[in-house]
Amino acid sequence: YDAKHRRVPHCVYDAGLDRHSRERLALYTELSHAIRDGGLTLYYQPKQRLSDGRIVGVEALLRWPHPQRGLIPPGAFIPMAENSELIRPLTAWVVDAAIRQLAAWRRDGIDLRCAINLSARNLLDPGLVEYIEVALSRHGVPATSLEFEVTESALMEDPNAALACLLRIHALGAQLSIDDYGSGYSSLGYLKRLPVQTLKIDRSFVSQLSVSQPDEIIVGSTITLAHNFGLTVVAEGVEHDADRDALIALGCDVIQGYWLAKPMPAAALAAWLAARVTTD
Ligand code: C2E
Ligand code: MG
Ligand code: MG
Ligand code: MG
């Protein structure tokens, strides 16, 4: 569009909106440009299997390096994308970028599984599975290298549609996990119908684990229950030695958190992995 057409709506908005709304509108416009122009980036946080110490995968976590505001965390802009149609191009960008990175790592001999977060609206998008497939074949990566994380609350927004979507992703060969488990109100009757392999226990239960007996009981019984369903359990937000020790005692399978490593750019992750191999 030309400058004249761009200016007209701005004048209209400025007259009718308060400062807060105008700032949000500006952020929205900037975000749409960042998605379009490659202005977003992914950080990667490793996950470690407790039984043998192996790094079994990474989670891709979105960051927005903003020229004025610095590195913006996803909590500051993903909700805005989720409440608009921006979540679709945003997720499509994340999927392509993560798979492109997986391909690059594979060329360097690094074989990792990468987890991607999906929002509630993505589960209602009939084009989701197709753009995942397109990205996989474009970069020559098998679907088995992918995992998708979906929160309990996203699943519960439209449980039947979510189930249909997860079945299609599962049929591709990608793994599925329930994120932030315990923070929502999903019923076990529903969860057991889902083609998921992994339960990620919400950070809020993990952070107090070594000092809170109720949390220890919740985490312990969640692990037992998940294992009885044949699910792998990941604990999120593991920050201290004591958290890790408690999780080992409770039979947790995999940990993720600052104790192991913070999310980092792709190159830093490769260096981190290489340093581990030489010091192990
Ligand atoms: P999540 O999927 O539950 O991701 C875990 C969050 O916990 C990440 O925050 C991570 O940096 C943080 N974290 C990991 N270990 C620790 C720890 O030991 N202590 C503490 N205090 N925090 C830890 P982050 O990167 O800010 O992401 C927040 C949320 O934003 C994510 O929660 C996820 O729901 C959403 N998100 C991130 N990237 C994407 C994306 O590409 N698409 C969508 N739809 N959502 C995303
Ligand atoms: Mg996640
Ligand atoms: Mg989580
Ligand atoms: Mg979360």
Coordinates of C-alpha atoms and ligand atoms in Angstrom, one line a residue:
Y1 CA 0.0 0.0 0.0
D2 CA 1.1 3.6 -0.4
A3 CA 1.7 6.2 2.3
K4 CA -1.6 8.0 1.7
H5 CA -3.6 4.8 2.4
R6 CA -1.6 4.0 5.5
R7 CA -2.1 7.3 7.1
V8 CA -5.8 7.5 7.0
P9 CA -6.6 4.7 9.5
H10 CA -3.9 5.9 11.9
C11 CA -5.6 9.3 12.2
V12 CA -8.9 7.5 12.9
Y13 CA -7.3 5.2 15.5
D14 CA -5.4 8.0 17.2
A15 CA -8.6 9.9 17.8
G16 CA -10.5 7.1 19.3
L17 CA -8.0 5.1 21.3
D18 CA -6.3 5.7 24.6
R19 CA -2.5 5.5 24.9
H20 CA -2.5 1.9 26.0
S21 CA -4.6 0.8 23.0
R22 CA -2.4 2.8 20.6
E23 CA 0.7 1.1 22.0
R24 CA -0.9 -2.3 21.6
L25 CA -1.8 -1.5 18.0
A26 CA 1.7 -0.4 17.3
L27 CA 3.1 -3.5 18.8
Y28 CA 0.7 -5.6 16.8
T29 CA 1.8 -3.9 13.6
E30 CA 5.5 -4.4 14.5
L31 CA 4.9 -8.0 15.3
S32 CA 3.2 -8.7 12.0
H33 CA 6.3 -7.1 10.3
A34 CA 8.7 -9.1 12.4
I35 CA 6.9 -12.3 11.4
R36 CA 7.0 -11.3 7.8
D37 CA 10.6 -10.0 7.7
G38 CA 12.4 -12.7 9.8
G39 CA 12.6 -10.5 12.9
L40 CA 11.9 -13.3 15.3
T41 CA 14.3 -15.9 16.6
L42 CA 14.2 -19.2 18.4
Y43 CA 16.0 -20.2 21.6
Y44 CA 16.5 -23.8 22.5
Q45 CA 16.4 -25.3 26.0
P46 CA 17.7 -28.9 26.4
K47 CA 16.0 -31.7 28.2
Q48 CA 18.0 -34.4 30.0
R49 CA 17.0 -38.0 30.7
L50 CA 17.8 -38.8 34.4
S51 CA 18.5 -42.5 34.0
D52 CA 21.7 -42.0 31.9
G53 CA 22.2 -38.2 31.7
R54 CA 21.6 -38.1 27.9
I55 CA 20.2 -35.0 26.3
V56 CA 17.1 -36.3 24.7
G57 CA 15.8 -33.2 23.0
V58 CA 15.3 -29.5 23.1
E59 CA 12.3 -27.2 23.3
A60 CA 12.1 -24.3 20.8
L61 CA 11.1 -21.0 22.6
L62 CA 10.3 -17.9 20.7
R63 CA 12.0 -14.6 21.3
W64 CA 11.6 -11.2 19.6
P65 CA 14.8 -9.2 19.4
H66 CA 13.2 -5.8 19.2
P67 CA 15.4 -2.8 18.1
Q68 CA 14.2 -0.5 20.9
R69 CA 12.8 -2.8 23.6
G70 CA 15.5 -5.5 23.6
L71 CA 14.8 -9.2 23.7
I72 CA 11.0 -9.6 24.2
P73 CA 9.9 -12.8 25.9
P74 CA 7.0 -14.7 24.4
G75 CA 4.7 -14.0 27.3
A76 CA 4.7 -10.3 26.2
F77 CA 3.5 -10.9 22.6
I78 CA 2.2 -14.4 22.1
P79 CA -1.2 -13.7 23.9
M80 CA -1.7 -10.8 21.5
A81 CA -1.0 -13.1 18.5
E82 CA -3.2 -15.8 20.0
N83 CA -6.1 -13.3 20.1
S84 CA -5.7 -12.5 16.4
E85 CA -5.0 -14.1 13.1
L86 CA -1.3 -13.5 13.6
I87 CA -0.9 -16.8 15.5
R88 CA -1.1 -18.7 12.2
P89 CA 1.8 -17.0 10.4
L90 CA 3.7 -16.9 13.7
T91 CA 3.4 -20.6 14.3
A92 CA 4.1 -21.4 10.6
W93 CA 7.3 -19.4 11.0
V94 CA 8.3 -21.2 14.2
V95 CA 7.6 -24.6 12.6
D96 CA 9.7 -23.8 9.5
A97 CA 12.6 -22.2 11.6
A98 CA 12.8 -25.1 14.0
I99 CA 12.8 -27.7 11.3
R100 CA 15.4 -25.7 9.3
Q101 CA 17.5 -25.7 12.5
L102 CA 17.0 -29.4 13.0
A103 CA 18.3 -30.0 9.4
A104 CA 21.4 -27.9 10.1
W105 CA 22.1 -29.8 13.3
R106 CA 21.7 -33.1 11.5
R107 CA 24.2 -32.0 8.9
D108 CA 26.6 -31.4 11.8
G109 CA 26.0 -34.8 13.2
I110 CA 23.7 -33.5 16.0
D111 CA 20.6 -35.7 16.2
L112 CA 18.1 -34.0 18.5
R113 CA 14.3 -34.0 18.8
C114 CA 12.8 -30.6 18.9
A115 CA 9.6 -29.7 20.7
I116 CA 7.4 -26.8 19.3
N117 CA 4.7 -25.2 21.4
L118 CA 1.2 -24.9 19.8
S119 CA -1.6 -22.6 20.8
A120 CA -5.3 -23.4 21.2
R121 CA -6.1 -21.6 17.9
N122 CA -3.5 -23.7 16.0
L123 CA -5.4 -26.8 16.9
L124 CA -8.4 -25.4 15.0
D125 CA -6.4 -24.5 11.9
P126 CA -7.1 -27.0 9.1
G127 CA -3.9 -25.9 7.4
L128 CA -1.6 -26.7 10.4
V129 CA -0.7 -30.3 9.5
E130 CA -0.1 -29.3 5.9
Y131 CA 2.4 -26.6 6.7
I132 CA 4.2 -28.9 9.1
E133 CA 4.5 -31.5 6.3
V134 CA 5.6 -28.9 3.8
A135 CA 8.4 -27.7 6.1
L136 CA 9.5 -31.3 6.9
S137 CA 9.9 -32.2 3.2
R138 CA 11.4 -28.8 2.3
H139 CA 14.2 -29.4 4.9
G140 CA 14.4 -33.2 4.6
V141 CA 13.7 -33.9 8.3
P142 CA 11.7 -36.9 9.5
A143 CA 8.5 -36.2 11.5
T144 CA 9.9 -38.4 14.3
S145 CA 12.4 -35.6 15.1
L146 CA 9.5 -33.3 16.0
E147 CA 7.4 -33.1 19.1
F148 CA 4.5 -30.7 19.8
E149 CA 3.6 -29.4 23.2
V150 CA 0.0 -28.4 23.9
T151 CA -1.2 -27.1 27.2
E152 CA -4.1 -28.7 29.1
S153 CA -6.0 -25.4 28.8
A154 CA -5.5 -25.2 25.0
L155 CA -6.9 -28.7 24.7
M156 CA -9.9 -28.0 26.8
E157 CA -11.0 -25.0 24.7
D158 CA -12.4 -27.4 22.1
P159 CA -11.6 -30.9 23.2
N160 CA -13.1 -32.7 20.1
A161 CA -11.3 -30.4 17.6
A162 CA -8.1 -30.8 19.6
L163 CA -8.4 -34.6 19.6
A164 CA -8.9 -34.6 15.8
C165 CA -5.9 -32.3 15.3
L166 CA -3.6 -34.4 17.6
L167 CA -4.6 -37.6 15.8
R168 CA -3.5 -36.0 12.5
I169 CA -0.2 -34.8 13.9
H170 CA 0.4 -38.3 15.5
A171 CA -0.3 -39.9 12.2
L172 CA 2.6 -37.9 10.7
G173 CA 4.9 -39.6 13.2
A174 CA 5.6 -36.6 15.5
Q175 CA 5.5 -37.0 19.3
L176 CA 3.0 -35.1 21.4
S177 CA 3.1 -33.9 25.0
I178 CA 0.9 -32.2 27.4
D179 CA 2.5 -29.0 28.6
D180 CA 2.0 -27.3 32.0
Y181 CA 0.3 -30.4 33.3
G182 CA -1.5 -29.8 36.6
S183 CA -2.2 -26.1 36.0
G184 CA -5.5 -26.7 34.2
Y185 CA -8.6 -28.7 34.7
S186 CA -8.5 -31.5 32.1
S187 CA -10.2 -34.7 32.9
L188 CA -8.3 -37.9 32.9
G189 CA -11.1 -39.5 30.9
Y190 CA -10.4 -37.1 28.1
L191 CA -6.6 -37.2 28.4
K192 CA -6.4 -40.9 28.1
R193 CA -8.1 -40.7 24.7
L194 CA -5.3 -38.5 23.4
P195 CA -2.4 -39.9 21.3
V196 CA 0.2 -38.3 23.7
Q197 CA 3.5 -39.9 24.8
T198 CA 4.6 -37.3 27.4
L199 CA 3.3 -35.3 30.3
K200 CA 5.2 -32.2 31.3
I201 CA 4.6 -31.3 35.0
D202 CA 4.1 -27.6 35.4
R203 CA 6.9 -25.6 36.9
S204 CA 4.7 -24.4 39.8
F205 CA 4.8 -27.8 41.3
V206 CA 8.5 -28.4 40.7
S207 CA 9.8 -25.1 42.1
Q208 CA 8.7 -25.9 45.7
L209 CA 9.3 -29.6 45.5
S210 CA 12.0 -30.0 48.1
V211 CA 10.3 -27.8 50.7
S212 CA 6.6 -28.5 50.1
Q213 CA 5.2 -31.8 51.1
P214 CA 1.9 -31.3 49.2
D215 CA 3.8 -30.6 46.0
E216 CA 5.9 -33.7 46.6
I217 CA 2.7 -35.7 46.9
I218 CA 1.2 -34.2 43.8
V219 CA 4.3 -34.7 41.7
G220 CA 4.9 -38.2 43.0
S221 CA 1.3 -39.3 42.3
T222 CA 1.3 -37.6 38.9
I223 CA 4.5 -39.6 38.0
T224 CA 2.9 -42.9 39.1
L225 CA -0.3 -42.2 37.3
A226 CA 1.5 -41.1 34.1
H227 CA 3.7 -44.2 34.2
N228 CA 0.6 -46.4 34.6
F229 CA -0.7 -44.9 31.4
G230 CA 2.6 -45.6 29.7
L231 CA 3.6 -41.9 29.5
T232 CA 7.0 -40.4 29.9
V233 CA 7.2 -37.6 32.5
V234 CA 9.2 -34.4 32.1
A235 CA 9.6 -32.0 35.0
E236 CA 9.8 -28.3 33.9
G237 CA 11.5 -25.5 35.8
V238 CA 14.1 -27.6 37.6
E239 CA 16.4 -25.0 39.2
H240 CA 18.1 -26.5 42.2
D241 CA 20.1 -29.6 43.1
A242 CA 17.4 -30.4 45.6
D243 CA 14.6 -30.3 43.0
R244 CA 16.6 -32.8 40.8
D245 CA 17.3 -35.1 43.7
A246 CA 13.7 -35.1 44.7
L247 CA 12.6 -35.9 41.1
I248 CA 15.1 -38.8 40.9
A249 CA 13.7 -40.2 44.1
L250 CA 10.1 -39.8 42.7
G251 CA 11.0 -41.7 39.5
C252 CA 10.8 -38.8 37.0
D253 CA 12.1 -39.6 33.6
V254 CA 13.4 -36.3 32.1
I255 CA 14.2 -32.8 33.5
Q256 CA 14.2 -29.4 31.9
G257 CA 15.2 -26.2 33.7
Y258 CA 17.8 -23.6 34.6
W259 CA 19.6 -26.3 36.7
L260 CA 20.6 -27.9 33.4
A261 CA 20.6 -24.9 31.1
K262 CA 18.7 -21.8 30.2
P263 CA 17.2 -21.4 26.7
M264 CA 19.9 -20.3 24.3
P265 CA 20.5 -19.5 20.6
A266 CA 21.1 -22.4 18.3
A267 CA 24.9 -21.8 18.1
A268 CA 25.2 -21.6 21.8
L269 CA 23.3 -24.9 22.2
A270 CA 25.7 -26.7 19.8
A271 CA 28.7 -25.3 21.8
W272 CA 27.0 -26.4 25.0
L273 CA 26.5 -29.9 23.7
A274 CA 30.1 -30.1 22.5
A275 CA 31.5 -28.9 25.9
R276 CA 29.4 -31.6 27.7
V277 CA 30.9 -34.4 25.5
T278 CA 34.4 -33.4 26.3
T279 CA 33.9 -33.0 30.1
D280 CA 31.7 -36.1 30.6
Ligands
C2E1 P1 6.4 -23.3 28.2 O1 6.1 -24.0 26.9 O2 5.8 -24.0 29.4 O3 8.0 -23.1 28.3 C1 8.7 -23.2 29.5 C2 9.0 -21.8 30.0 O4 9.7 -21.9 31.2 C3 9.9 -21.0 29.1 O5 9.6 -19.6 29.2 C4 11.3 -21.2 29.7 O6 12.3 -20.2 29.4 C5 10.9 -21.2 31.2 N1 11.8 -22.0 32.0 C6 12.5 -23.1 31.7 N2 13.3 -23.5 32.7 C7 13.0 -22.7 33.8 C8 13.4 -22.6 35.1 O7 14.2 -23.4 35.6 N3 13.0 -21.6 35.9 C9 12.1 -20.7 35.4 N4 11.7 -19.7 36.2 N5 11.7 -20.7 34.1 C10 12.1 -21.7 33.3 P2 9.5 -18.7 28.0 O8 10.6 -19.0 27.0 O9 9.4 -17.3 28.5 O10 8.1 -19.1 27.3 C11 6.9 -18.9 28.0 C12 5.8 -19.6 27.3 O11 5.5 -19.0 26.1 C13 6.0 -21.0 27.0 O12 5.8 -21.8 28.2 C14 5.0 -21.3 25.9 O13 3.7 -21.5 26.5 C15 5.0 -19.9 25.2 N6 5.8 -20.1 24.0 C16 7.1 -20.0 23.9 N7 7.5 -20.1 22.6 C17 6.3 -20.4 21.9 C18 6.0 -20.6 20.5 O14 6.9 -20.7 19.6 N8 4.7 -20.8 20.2 C19 3.7 -20.7 21.1 N9 2.4 -20.9 20.8 N10 4.0 -20.5 22.4 C20 5.3 -20.3 22.8
MG2 MG 6.3 -25.9 26.3
MG3 MG 5.4 -25.6 30.2
MG4 MG 3.9 -22.4 30.1

